Amino acid sequence: ALLLAGMAAQASHHTSRTFACFHEAQALAPGDPRGYDYEARIHFAARDFAGARAVVERGLAHVPADPSLTLALRALSQAAPRHP
C-alpha cells in the first residue's frame, strides 16, 4: 500500500510525501527492493544521480545482488560515472 501511495503522491507532485512513503516502505520491508527502486527512479528523473546511486546502494546493502537494483546501479554508472 505504501508503494502505491508513494506513486500516487508522485503523480500529484507531492515530493515530500512521495519520499516519506518510500522510506516507510523500506523501513517496514527492508528486503523488498521495490521501495529502493522506486525512490531511485524519482531521483534519477530529477537528474539527482548521486541521490539515486545512494538509494540503490542502500537497497543493495539490504538485498545483495538483487537483479533490479544491480541493473539500476549499472545504468547509473553509465549515465553519470563517479569521479574519485
JSON list of N, CA and C in Angstrom, two decimals:
[
{"chain": "A", "resi": 1, "resn": "ALA", "atom": "N", "xyz": [0.82, -1.19, 0.00]},
{"chain": "A", "resi": 1, "resn": "ALA", "atom": "CA", "xyz": [0.00, 0.00, 0.00]},
{"chain": "A", "resi": 1, "resn": "ALA", "atom": "C", "xyz": [0.86, 1.26, 0.00]},
{"chain": "A", "resi": 2, "resn": "LEU", "atom": "N", "xyz": [2.00, 1.21, 0.73]},
{"chain": "A", "resi": 2, "resn": "LEU", "atom": "CA", "xyz": [2.87, 2.38, 0.79]},
{"chain": "A", "resi": 2, "resn": "LEU", "atom": "C", "xyz": [3.51, 2.69, -0.55]},
{"chain": "A", "resi": 3, "resn": "LEU", "atom": "N", "xyz": [3.87, 1.66, -1.28]},
{"chain": "A", "resi": 3, "resn": "LEU", "atom": "CA", "xyz": [4.47, 1.89, -2.60]},
{"chain": "A", "resi": 3, "resn": "LEU", "atom": "C", "xyz": [3.46, 2.56, -3.53]},
{"chain": "A", "resi": 4, "resn": "LEU", "atom": "N", "xyz": [2.24, 2.09, -3.50]},
{"chain": "A", "resi": 4, "resn": "LEU", "atom": "CA", "xyz": [1.18, 2.69, -4.33]},
{"chain": "A", "resi": 4, "resn": "LEU", "atom": "C", "xyz": [0.90, 4.12, -3.88]},
{"chain": "A", "resi": 5, "resn": "ALA", "atom": "N", "xyz": [0.89, 4.35, -2.58]},
{"chain": "A", "resi": 5, "resn": "ALA", "atom": "CA", "xyz": [0.68, 5.71, -2.07]},
{"chain": "A", "resi": 5, "resn": "ALA", "atom": "C", "xyz": [1.81, 6.63, -2.51]},
{"chain": "A", "resi": 6, "resn": "GLY", "atom": "N", "xyz": [3.03, 6.12, -2.52]},
{"chain": "A", "resi": 6, "resn": "GLY", "atom": "CA", "xyz": [4.17, 6.91, -2.98]},
{"chain": "A", "resi": 6, "resn": "GLY", "atom": "C", "xyz": [4.05, 7.26, -4.45]},
{"chain": "A", "resi": 7, "resn": "MET", "atom": "N", "xyz": [3.62, 6.30, -5.25]},
{"chain": "A", "resi": 7, "resn": "MET", "atom": "CA", "xyz": [3.44, 6.57, -6.67]},
{"chain": "A", "resi": 7, "resn": "MET", "atom": "C", "xyz": [2.32, 7.58, -6.90]},
{"chain": "A", "resi": 8, "resn": "ALA", "atom": "N", "xyz": [1.24, 7.47, -6.12]},
{"chain": "A", "resi": 8, "resn": "ALA", "atom": "CA", "xyz": [0.13, 8.42, -6.25]},
{"chain": "A", "resi": 8, "resn": "ALA", "atom": "C", "xyz": [0.59, 9.82, -5.84]},
{"chain": "A", "resi": 9, "resn": "ALA", "atom": "N", "xyz": [1.38, 9.90, -4.78]},
{"chain": "A", "resi": 9, "resn": "ALA", "atom": "CA", "xyz": [1.89, 11.20, -4.34]},
{"chain": "A", "resi": 9, "resn": "ALA", "atom": "C", "xyz": [2.79, 11.81, -5.41]},
{"chain": "A", "resi": 10, "resn": "GLN", "atom": "N", "xyz": [3.61, 10.99, -6.04]},
{"chain": "A", "resi": 10, "resn": "GLN", "atom": "CA", "xyz": [4.48, 11.49, -7.12]},
{"chain": "A", "resi": 10, "resn": "GLN", "atom": "C", "xyz": [3.65, 12.01, -8.29]},
{"chain": "A", "resi": 11, "resn": "ALA", "atom": "N", "xyz": [2.61, 11.29, -8.64]},
{"chain": "A", "resi": 11, "resn": "ALA", "atom": "CA", "xyz": [1.75, 11.73, -9.74]},
{"chain": "A", "resi": 11, "resn": "ALA", "atom": "C", "xyz": [1.08, 13.06, -9.43]},
{"chain": "A", "resi": 12, "resn": "SER", "atom": "N", "xyz": [0.86, 13.33, -8.13]},
{"chain": "A", "resi": 12, "resn": "SER", "atom": "CA", "xyz": [0.24, 14.59, -7.71]},
{"chain": "A", "resi": 12, "resn": "SER", "atom": "C", "xyz": [1.28, 15.66, -7.38]},
{"chain": "A", "resi": 13, "resn": "HIS", "atom": "N", "xyz": [2.56, 15.35, -7.65]},
{"chain": "A", "resi": 13, "resn": "HIS", "atom": "CA", "xyz": [3.67, 16.29, -7.42]},
{"chain": "A", "resi": 13, "resn": "HIS", "atom": "C", "xyz": [3.85, 16.64, -5.95]},
{"chain": "A", "resi": 14, "resn": "HIS", "atom": "N", "xyz": [3.58, 15.68, -5.08]},
{"chain": "A", "resi": 14, "resn": "HIS", "atom": "CA", "xyz": [3.81, 15.84, -3.64]},
{"chain": "A", "resi": 14, "resn": "HIS", "atom": "C", "xyz": [5.11, 15.11, -3.29]},
{"chain": "A", "resi": 15, "resn": "THR", "atom": "N", "xyz": [6.21, 15.77, -3.59]},
{"chain": "A", "resi": 15, "resn": "THR", "atom": "CA", "xyz": [7.52, 15.12, -3.48]},
{"chain": "A", "resi": 15, "resn": "THR", "atom": "C", "xyz": [7.84, 14.65, -2.07]},
{"chain": "A", "resi": 16, "resn": "SER", "atom": "N", "xyz": [7.60, 15.48, -1.08]},
{"chain": "A", "resi": 16, "resn": "SER", "atom": "CA", "xyz": [7.95, 15.07, 0.29]},
{"chain": "A", "resi": 16, "resn": "SER", "atom": "C", "xyz": [7.12, 13.86, 0.71]},
{"chain": "A", "resi": 17, "resn": "ARG", "atom": "N", "xyz": [5.86, 13.82, 0.33]},
{"chain": "A", "resi": 17, "resn": "ARG", "atom": "CA", "xyz": [5.01, 12.66, 0.65]},
{"chain": "A", "resi": 17, "resn": "ARG", "atom": "C", "xyz": [5.51, 11.43, -0.11]},
{"chain": "A", "resi": 18, "resn": "THR", "atom": "N", "xyz": [5.93, 11.61, -1.34]},
{"chain": "A", "resi": 18, "resn": "THR", "atom": "CA", "xyz": [6.46, 10.50, -2.14]},
{"chain": "A", "resi": 18, "resn": "THR", "atom": "C", "xyz": [7.62, 9.84, -1.41]},
{"chain": "A", "resi": 19, "resn": "PHE", "atom": "N", "xyz": [8.61, 10.65, -1.02]},
{"chain": "A", "resi": 19, "resn": "PHE", "atom": "CA", "xyz": [9.78, 10.10, -0.34]},
{"chain": "A", "resi": 19, "resn": "PHE", "atom": "C", "xyz": [9.41, 9.50, 1.02]},
{"chain": "A", "resi": 20, "resn": "ALA", "atom": "N", "xyz": [8.49, 10.13, 1.73]},
{"chain": "A", "resi": 20, "resn": "ALA", "atom": "CA", "xyz": [8.07, 9.59, 3.03]},
{"chain": "A", "resi": 20, "resn": "ALA", "atom": "C", "xyz": [7.46, 8.20, 2.87]},
{"chain": "A", "resi": 21, "resn": "CYS", "atom": "N", "xyz": [6.64, 8.02, 1.86]},
{"chain": "A", "resi": 21, "resn": "CYS", "atom": "CA", "xyz": [6.03, 6.70, 1.63]},
{"chain": "A", "resi": 21, "resn": "CYS", "atom": "C", "xyz": [7.08, 5.65, 1.29]},
{"chain": "A", "resi": 22, "resn": "PHE", "atom": "N", "xyz": [8.01, 6.00, 0.42]},
{"chain": "A", "resi": 22, "resn": "PHE", "atom": "CA", "xyz": [9.04, 5.04, 0.04]},
{"chain": "A", "resi": 22, "resn": "PHE", "atom": "C", "xyz": [9.97, 4.72, 1.21]},
{"chain": "A", "resi": 23, "resn": "HIS", "atom": "N", "xyz": [10.30, 5.72, 2.02]},
{"chain": "A", "resi": 23, "resn": "HIS", "atom": "CA", "xyz": [11.16, 5.48, 3.18]},
{"chain": "A", "resi": 23, "resn": "HIS", "atom": "C", "xyz": [10.46, 4.58, 4.20]},
{"chain": "A", "resi": 24, "resn": "GLU", "atom": "N", "xyz": [9.17, 4.83, 4.40]},
{"chain": "A", "resi": 24, "resn": "GLU", "atom": "CA", "xyz": [8.42, 3.99, 5.33]},
{"chain": "A", "resi": 24, "resn": "GLU", "atom": "C", "xyz": [8.32, 2.56, 4.81]},
{"chain": "A", "resi": 25, "resn": "ALA", "atom": "N", "xyz": [8.10, 2.41, 3.52]},
{"chain": "A", "resi": 25, "resn": "ALA", "atom": "CA", "xyz": [8.05, 1.07, 2.92]},
{"chain": "A", "resi": 25, "resn": "ALA", "atom": "C", "xyz": [9.38, 0.36, 3.10]},
{"chain": "A", "resi": 26, "resn": "GLN", "atom": "N", "xyz": [10.48, 1.07, 2.91]},
{"chain": "A", "resi": 26, "resn": "GLN", "atom": "CA", "xyz": [11.80, 0.48, 3.08]},
{"chain": "A", "resi": 26, "resn": "GLN", "atom": "C", "xyz": [12.03, 0.07, 4.53]},
{"chain": "A", "resi": 27, "resn": "ALA", "atom": "N", "xyz": [11.57, 0.88, 5.48]},
{"chain": "A", "resi": 27, "resn": "ALA", "atom": "CA", "xyz": [11.74, 0.56, 6.90]},
{"chain": "A", "resi": 27, "resn": "ALA", "atom": "C", "xyz": [10.91, -0.66, 7.30]},
{"chain": "A", "resi": 28, "resn": "LEU", "atom": "N", "xyz": [9.71, -0.76, 6.76]},
{"chain": "A", "resi": 28, "resn": "LEU", "atom": "CA", "xyz": [8.83, -1.88, 7.10]},
{"chain": "A", "resi": 28, "resn": "LEU", "atom": "C", "xyz": [9.22, -3.18, 6.40]},
{"chain": "A", "resi": 29, "resn": "ALA", "atom": "N", "xyz": [9.79, -3.07, 5.22]},
{"chain": "A", "resi": 29, "resn": "ALA", "atom": "CA", "xyz": [10.16, -4.26, 4.44]},
{"chain": "A", "resi": 29, "resn": "ALA", "atom": "C", "xyz": [11.52, -4.02, 3.78]},
{"chain": "A", "resi": 30, "resn": "PRO", "atom": "N", "xyz": [12.59, -3.99, 4.57]},
{"chain": "A", "resi": 30, "resn": "PRO", "atom": "CA", "xyz": [13.91, -3.69, 4.00]},
{"chain": "A", "resi": 30, "resn": "PRO", "atom": "C", "xyz": [14.39, -4.70, 2.97]},
{"chain": "A", "resi": 31, "resn": "GLY", "atom": "N", "xyz": [13.81, -5.88, 2.96]},
{"chain": "A", "resi": 31, "resn": "GLY", "atom": "CA", "xyz": [14.19, -6.90, 2.00]},
{"chain": "A", "resi": 31, "resn": "GLY", "atom": "C", "xyz": [13.43, -6.83, 0.68]},
{"chain": "A", "resi": 32, "resn": "ASP", "atom": "N", "xyz": [12.53, -5.87, 0.56]},
{"chain": "A", "resi": 32, "resn": "ASP", "atom": "CA", "xyz": [11.76, -5.69, -0.68]},
{"chain": "A", "resi": 32, "resn": "ASP", "atom": "C", "xyz": [12.46, -4.61, -1.51]},
{"chain": "A", "resi": 33, "resn": "PRO", "atom": "N", "xyz": [13.04, -4.97, -2.63]},
{"chain": "A", "resi": 33, "resn": "PRO", "atom": "CA", "xyz": [13.81, -3.99, -3.41]},
{"chain": "A", "resi": 33, "resn": "PRO", "atom": "C", "xyz": [12.97, -2.91, -4.08]},
{"chain": "A", "resi": 34, "resn": "ARG", "atom": "N", "xyz": [11.68, -3.10, -4.17]},
{"chain": "A", "resi": 34, "resn": "ARG", "atom": "CA", "xyz": [10.85, -2.14, -4.92]},
{"chain": "A", "resi": 34, "resn": "ARG", "atom": "C", "xyz": [10.87, -0.74, -4.31]},
{"chain": "A", "resi": 35, "resn": "GLY", "atom": "N", "xyz": [10.87, -0.64, -2.99]},
{"chain": "A", "resi": 35, "resn": "GLY", "atom": "CA", "xyz": [10.90, 0.69, -2.36]},
{"chain": "A", "resi": 35, "resn": "GLY", "atom": "C", "xyz": [12.14, 1.47, -2.74]},
{"chain": "A", "resi": 36, "resn": "TYR", "atom": "N", "xyz": [13.27, 0.78, -2.79]},
{"chain": "A", "resi": 36, "resn": "TYR", "atom": "CA", "xyz": [14.52, 1.43, -3.18]},
{"chain": "A", "resi": 36, "resn": "TYR", "atom": "C", "xyz": [14.50, 1.77, -4.68]},
{"chain": "A", "resi": 37, "resn": "ASP", "atom": "N", "xyz": [14.02, 0.84, -5.47]},
{"chain": "A", "resi": 37, "resn": "ASP", "atom": "CA", "xyz": [13.97, 1.04, -6.93]},
{"chain": "A", "resi": 37, "resn": "ASP", "atom": "C", "xyz": [13.10, 2.23, -7.28]},
{"chain": "A", "resi": 38, "resn": "TYR", "atom": "N", "xyz": [11.92, 2.30, -6.68]},
{"chain": "A", "resi": 38, "resn": "TYR", "atom": "CA", "xyz": [11.01, 3.40, -7.00]},
{"chain": "A", "resi": 38, "resn": "TYR", "atom": "C", "xyz": [11.59, 4.74, -6.55]},
{"chain": "A", "resi": 39, "resn": "GLU", "atom": "N", "xyz": [12.19, 4.77, -5.35]},
{"chain": "A", "resi": 39, "resn": "GLU", "atom": "CA", "xyz": [12.77, 6.03, -4.89]},
{"chain": "A", "resi": 39, "resn": "GLU", "atom": "C", "xyz": [13.93, 6.44, -5.79]},
{"chain": "A", "resi": 40, "resn": "ALA", "atom": "N", "xyz": [14.75, 5.50, -6.18]},
{"chain": "A", "resi": 40, "resn": "ALA", "atom": "CA", "xyz": [15.88, 5.81, -7.06]},
{"chain": "A", "resi": 40, "resn": "ALA", "atom": "C", "xyz": [15.39, 6.37, -8.39]},
{"chain": "A", "resi": 41, "resn": "ARG", "atom": "N", "xyz": [14.29, 5.86, -8.89]},
{"chain": "A", "resi": 41, "resn": "ARG", "atom": "CA", "xyz": [13.74, 6.35, -10.15]},
{"chain": "A", "resi": 41, "resn": "ARG", "atom": "C", "xyz": [13.33, 7.82, -10.05]},
{"chain": "A", "resi": 42, "resn": "ILE", "atom": "N", "xyz": [12.79, 8.20, -8.89]},
{"chain": "A", "resi": 42, "resn": "ILE", "atom": "CA", "xyz": [12.38, 9.60, -8.69]},
{"chain": "A", "resi": 42, "resn": "ILE", "atom": "C", "xyz": [13.62, 10.49, -8.70]},
{"chain": "A", "resi": 43, "resn": "HIS", "atom": "N", "xyz": [14.66, 10.06, -8.00]},
{"chain": "A", "resi": 43, "resn": "HIS", "atom": "CA", "xyz": [15.91, 10.84, -8.01]},
{"chain": "A", "resi": 43, "resn": "HIS", "atom": "C", "xyz": [16.48, 10.92, -9.43]},
{"chain": "A", "resi": 44, "resn": "PHE", "atom": "N", "xyz": [16.47, 9.79, -10.12]},
{"chain": "A", "resi": 44, "resn": "PHE", "atom": "CA", "xyz": [17.03, 9.75, -11.47]},
{"chain": "A", "resi": 44, "resn": "PHE", "atom": "C", "xyz": [16.27, 10.70, -12.40]},
{"chain": "A", "resi": 45, "resn": "ALA", "atom": "N", "xyz": [14.95, 10.68, -12.33]},
{"chain": "A", "resi": 45, "resn": "ALA", "atom": "CA", "xyz": [14.13, 11.55, -13.19]},
{"chain": "A", "resi": 45, "resn": "ALA", "atom": "C", "xyz": [14.42, 13.02, -12.91]},
{"chain": "A", "resi": 46, "resn": "ALA", "atom": "N", "xyz": [14.80, 13.33, -11.68]},
{"chain": "A", "resi": 46, "resn": "ALA", "atom": "CA", "xyz": [15.15, 14.71, -11.31]},
{"chain": "A", "resi": 46, "resn": "ALA", "atom": "C", "xyz": [16.62, 15.02, -11.60]},
{"chain": "A", "resi": 47, "resn": "ARG", "atom": "N", "xyz": [17.30, 14.06, -12.22]},
{"chain": "A", "resi": 47, "resn": "ARG", "atom": "CA", "xyz": [18.72, 14.17, -12.57]},
{"chain": "A", "resi": 47, "resn": "ARG", "atom": "C", "xyz": [19.60, 14.27, -11.32]},
{"chain": "A", "resi": 48, "resn": "ASP", "atom": "N", "xyz": [19.09, 13.72, -10.22]},
{"chain": "A", "resi": 48, "resn": "ASP", "atom": "CA", "xyz": [19.86, 13.63, -8.98]},
{"chain": "A", "resi": 48, "resn": "ASP", "atom": "C", "xyz": [20.53, 12.25, -8.97]},
{"chain": "A", "resi": 49, "resn": "PHE", "atom": "N", "xyz": [21.58, 12.13, -9.76]},
{"chain": "A", "resi": 49, "resn": "PHE", "atom": "CA", "xyz": [22.24, 10.84, -9.92]},
{"chain": "A", "resi": 49, "resn": "PHE", "atom": "C", "xyz": [22.90, 10.37, -8.63]},
{"chain": "A", "resi": 50, "resn": "ALA", "atom": "N", "xyz": [23.46, 11.30, -7.87]},
{"chain": "A", "resi": 50, "resn": "ALA", "atom": "CA", "xyz": [24.09, 10.93, -6.60]},
{"chain": "A", "resi": 50, "resn": "ALA", "atom": "C", "xyz": [23.04, 10.39, -5.63]},
{"chain": "A", "resi": 51, "resn": "GLY", "atom": "N", "xyz": [21.89, 11.04, -5.58]},
{"chain": "A", "resi": 51, "resn": "GLY", "atom": "CA", "xyz": [20.80, 10.57, -4.72]},
{"chain": "A", "resi": 51, "resn": "GLY", "atom": "C", "xyz": [20.30, 9.20, -5.15]},
{"chain": "A", "resi": 52, "resn": "ALA", "atom": "N", "xyz": [20.15, 9.02, -6.44]},
{"chain": "A", "resi": 52, "resn": "ALA", "atom": "CA", "xyz": [19.70, 7.72, -6.96]},
{"chain": "A", "resi": 52, "resn": "ALA", "atom": "C", "xyz": [20.70, 6.63, -6.62]},
{"chain": "A", "resi": 53, "resn": "ARG", "atom": "N", "xyz": [21.98, 6.93, -6.81]},
{"chain": "A", "resi": 53, "resn": "ARG", "atom": "CA", "xyz": [23.02, 5.94, -6.50]},
{"chain": "A", "resi": 53, "resn": "ARG", "atom": "C", "xyz": [23.00, 5.58, -5.02]},
{"chain": "A", "resi": 54, "resn": "ALA", "atom": "N", "xyz": [22.85, 6.58, -4.15]},
{"chain": "A", "resi": 54, "resn": "ALA", "atom": "CA", "xyz": [22.82, 6.33, -2.71]},
{"chain": "A", "resi": 54, "resn": "ALA", "atom": "C", "xyz": [21.67, 5.41, -2.33]},
{"chain": "A", "resi": 55, "resn": "VAL", "atom": "N", "xyz": [20.52, 5.63, -2.93]},
{"chain": "A", "resi": 55, "resn": "VAL", "atom": "CA", "xyz": [19.35, 4.78, -2.64]},
{"chain": "A", "resi": 55, "resn": "VAL", "atom": "C", "xyz": [19.59, 3.36, -3.13]},
{"chain": "A", "resi": 56, "resn": "VAL", "atom": "N", "xyz": [20.12, 3.22, -4.33]},
{"chain": "A", "resi": 56, "resn": "VAL", "atom": "CA", "xyz": [20.38, 1.89, -4.88]},
{"chain": "A", "resi": 56, "resn": "VAL", "atom": "C", "xyz": [21.41, 1.16, -4.03]},
{"chain": "A", "resi": 57, "resn": "GLU", "atom": "N", "xyz": [22.45, 1.86, -3.63]},
{"chain": "A", "resi": 57, "resn": "GLU", "atom": "CA", "xyz": [23.45, 1.22, -2.79]},
{"chain": "A", "resi": 57, "resn": "GLU", "atom": "C", "xyz": [22.89, 0.83, -1.43]},
{"chain": "A", "resi": 58, "resn": "ARG", "atom": "N", "xyz": [22.01, 1.66, -0.87]},
{"chain": "A", "resi": 58, "resn": "ARG", "atom": "CA", "xyz": [21.34, 1.32, 0.39]},
{"chain": "A", "resi": 58, "resn": "ARG", "atom": "C", "xyz": [20.48, 0.07, 0.20]},
{"chain": "A", "resi": 59, "resn": "GLY", "atom": "N", "xyz": [19.79, 0.01, -0.92]},
{"chain": "A", "resi": 59, "resn": "GLY", "atom": "CA", "xyz": [18.98, -1.17, -1.20]},
{"chain": "A", "resi": 59, "resn": "GLY", "atom": "C", "xyz": [19.81, -2.42, -1.35]},
{"chain": "A", "resi": 60, "resn": "LEU", "atom": "N", "xyz": [20.93, -2.30, -2.05]},
{"chain": "A", "resi": 60, "resn": "LEU", "atom": "CA", "xyz": [21.80, -3.47, -2.23]},
{"chain": "A", "resi": 60, "resn": "LEU", "atom": "C", "xyz": [22.40, -3.93, -0.90]},
{"chain": "A", "resi": 61, "resn": "ALA", "atom": "N", "xyz": [22.55, -3.04, 0.05]},
{"chain": "A", "resi": 61, "resn": "ALA", "atom": "CA", "xyz": [23.03, -3.43, 1.37]},
{"chain": "A", "resi": 61, "resn": "ALA", "atom": "C", "xyz": [22.00, -4.33, 2.07]},
{"chain": "A", "resi": 62, "resn": "HIS", "atom": "N", "xyz": [20.73, -4.12, 1.77]},
{"chain": "A", "resi": 62, "resn": "HIS", "atom": "CA", "xyz": [19.66, -4.91, 2.37]},
{"chain": "A", "resi": 62, "resn": "HIS", "atom": "C", "xyz": [19.28, -6.13, 1.53]},
{"chain": "A", "resi": 63, "resn": "VAL", "atom": "N", "xyz": [19.44, -6.00, 0.22]},
{"chain": "A", "resi": 63, "resn": "VAL", "atom": "CA", "xyz": [19.06, -7.07, -0.71]},
{"chain": "A", "resi": 63, "resn": "VAL", "atom": "C", "xyz": [20.24, -7.29, -1.68]},
{"chain": "A", "resi": 64, "resn": "PRO", "atom": "N", "xyz": [21.32, -7.89, -1.17]},
{"chain": "A", "resi": 64, "resn": "PRO", "atom": "CA", "xyz": [22.51, -8.05, -2.01]},
{"chain": "A", "resi": 64, "resn": "PRO", "atom": "C", "xyz": [22.20, -8.82, -3.29]},
{"chain": "A", "resi": 65, "resn": "ALA", "atom": "N", "xyz": [22.78, -8.34, -4.37]},
{"chain": "A", "resi": 65, "resn": "ALA", "atom": "CA", "xyz": [22.68, -8.98, -5.69]},
{"chain": "A", "resi": 65, "resn": "ALA", "atom": "C", "xyz": [21.27, -9.01, -6.26]},
{"chain": "A", "resi": 66, "resn": "ASP", "atom": "N", "xyz": [20.38, -8.13, -5.77]},
{"chain": "A", "resi": 66, "resn": "ASP", "atom": "CA", "xyz": [19.04, -8.06, -6.37]},
{"chain": "A", "resi": 66, "resn": "ASP", "atom": "C", "xyz": [19.20, -7.64, -7.83]},
{"chain": "A", "resi": 67, "resn": "PRO", "atom": "N", "xyz": [18.58, -8.37, -8.76]},
{"chain": "A", "resi": 67, "resn": "PRO", "atom": "CA", "xyz": [18.77, -8.06, -10.18]},
{"chain": "A", "resi": 67, "resn": "PRO", "atom": "C", "xyz": [18.34, -6.65, -10.58]},
{"chain": "A", "resi": 68, "resn": "SER", "atom": "N", "xyz": [17.22, -6.17, -10.06]},
{"chain": "A", "resi": 68, "resn": "SER", "atom": "CA", "xyz": [16.75, -4.84, -10.48]},
{"chain": "A", "resi": 68, "resn": "SER", "atom": "C", "xyz": [17.66, -3.74, -9.93]},
{"chain": "A", "resi": 69, "resn": "LEU", "atom": "N", "xyz": [18.11, -3.89, -8.69]},
{"chain": "A", "resi": 69, "resn": "LEU", "atom": "CA", "xyz": [19.00, -2.88, -8.12]},
{"chain": "A", "resi": 69, "resn": "LEU", "atom": "C", "xyz": [20.39, -2.95, -8.74]},
{"chain": "A", "resi": 70, "resn": "THR", "atom": "N", "xyz": [20.84, -4.15, -9.03]},
{"chain": "A", "resi": 70, "resn": "THR", "atom": "CA", "xyz": [22.14, -4.31, -9.69]},
{"chain": "A", "resi": 70, "resn": "THR", "atom": "C", "xyz": [22.11, -3.66, -11.07]},
{"chain": "A", "resi": 71, "resn": "LEU", "atom": "N", "xyz": [21.04, -3.87, -11.80]},
{"chain": "A", "resi": 71, "resn": "LEU", "atom": "CA", "xyz": [20.89, -3.25, -13.12]},
{"chain": "A", "resi": 71, "resn": "LEU", "atom": "C", "xyz": [20.80, -1.72, -13.00]},
{"chain": "A", "resi": 72, "resn": "ALA", "atom": "N", "xyz": [20.09, -1.26, -11.98]},
{"chain": "A", "resi": 72, "resn": "ALA", "atom": "CA", "xyz": [19.98, 0.19, -11.77]},
{"chain": "A", "resi": 72, "resn": "ALA", "atom": "C", "xyz": [21.35, 0.80, -11.48]},
{"chain": "A", "resi": 73, "resn": "LEU", "atom": "N", "xyz": [22.15, 0.12, -10.67]},
{"chain": "A", "resi": 73, "resn": "LEU", "atom": "CA", "xyz": [23.49, 0.63, -10.37]},
{"chain": "A", "resi": 73, "resn": "LEU", "atom": "C", "xyz": [24.35, 0.68, -11.63]},
{"chain": "A", "resi": 74, "resn": "ARG", "atom": "N", "xyz": [24.22, -0.33, -12.46]},
{"chain": "A", "resi": 74, "resn": "ARG", "atom": "CA", "xyz": [24.96, -0.35, -13.72]},
{"chain": "A", "resi": 74, "resn": "ARG", "atom": "C", "xyz": [24.50, 0.81, -14.61]},
{"chain": "A", "resi": 75, "resn": "ALA", "atom": "N", "xyz": [23.21, 1.04, -14.71]},
{"chain": "A", "resi": 75, "resn": "ALA", "atom": "CA", "xyz": [22.69, 2.13, -15.53]},
{"chain": "A", "resi": 75, "resn": "ALA", "atom": "C", "xyz": [23.15, 3.48, -15.00]},
{"chain": "A", "resi": 76, "resn": "LEU", "atom": "N", "xyz": [23.16, 3.64, -13.68]},
{"chain": "A", "resi": 76, "resn": "LEU", "atom": "CA", "xyz": [23.62, 4.88, -13.08]},
{"chain": "A", "resi": 76, "resn": "LEU", "atom": "C", "xyz": [25.10, 5.11, -13.35]},
{"chain": "A", "resi": 77, "resn": "SER", "atom": "N", "xyz": [25.86, 4.04, -13.34]},
{"chain": "A", "resi": 77, "resn": "SER", "atom": "CA", "xyz": [27.29, 4.16, -13.62]},
{"chain": "A", "resi": 77, "resn": "SER", "atom": "C", "xyz": [27.53, 4.63, -15.05]},
{"chain": "A", "resi": 78, "resn": "GLN", "atom": "N", "xyz": [26.67, 4.21, -15.96]},
{"chain": "A", "resi": 78, "resn": "GLN", "atom": "CA", "xyz": [26.80, 4.63, -17.36]},
{"chain": "A", "resi": 78, "resn": "GLN", "atom": "C", "xyz": [26.27, 6.04, -17.57]},
{"chain": "A", "resi": 79, "resn": "ALA", "atom": "N", "xyz": [25.23, 6.41, -16.83]},
{"chain": "A", "resi": 79, "resn": "ALA", "atom": "CA", "xyz": [24.62, 7.72, -17.01]},
{"chain": "A", "resi": 79, "resn": "ALA", "atom": "C", "xyz": [25.46, 8.82, -16.36]},
{"chain": "A", "resi": 80, "resn": "ALA", "atom": "N", "xyz": [26.04, 8.53, -15.24]},
{"chain": "A", "resi": 80, "resn": "ALA", "atom": "CA", "xyz": [26.81, 9.55, -14.50]},
{"chain": "A", "resi": 80, "resn": "ALA", "atom": "C", "xyz": [27.94, 8.85, -13.76]},
{"chain": "A", "resi": 81, "resn": "PRO", "atom": "N", "xyz": [29.05, 8.63, -14.42]},
{"chain": "A", "resi": 81, "resn": "PRO", "atom": "CA", "xyz": [30.17, 7.95, -13.77]},
{"chain": "A", "resi": 81, "resn": "PRO", "atom": "C", "xyz": [30.65, 8.70, -12.54]},
{"chain": "A", "resi": 82, "resn": "ARG", "atom": "N", "xyz": [31.04, 7.93, -11.55]},
{"chain": "A", "resi": 82, "resn": "ARG", "atom": "CA", "xyz": [31.57, 8.51, -10.32]},
{"chain": "A", "resi": 82, "resn": "ARG", "atom": "C", "xyz": [32.94, 9.10, -10.57]},
{"chain": "A", "resi": 83, "resn": "HIS", "atom": "N", "xyz": [33.23, 10.17, -9.92]},
{"chain": "A", "resi": 83, "resn": "HIS", "atom": "CA", "xyz": [34.56, 10.77, -10.01]},
{"chain": "A", "resi": 83, "resn": "HIS", "atom": "C", "xyz": [35.25, 10.58, -8.67]},
{"chain": "A", "resi": 84, "resn": "PRO", "atom": "N", "xyz": [36.48, 10.05, -8.70]},
{"chain": "A", "resi": 84, "resn": "PRO", "atom": "CA", "xyz": [37.18, 9.81, -7.42]},
{"chain": "A", "resi": 84, "resn": "PRO", "atom": "C", "xyz": [37.53, 11.09, -6.69]}
]
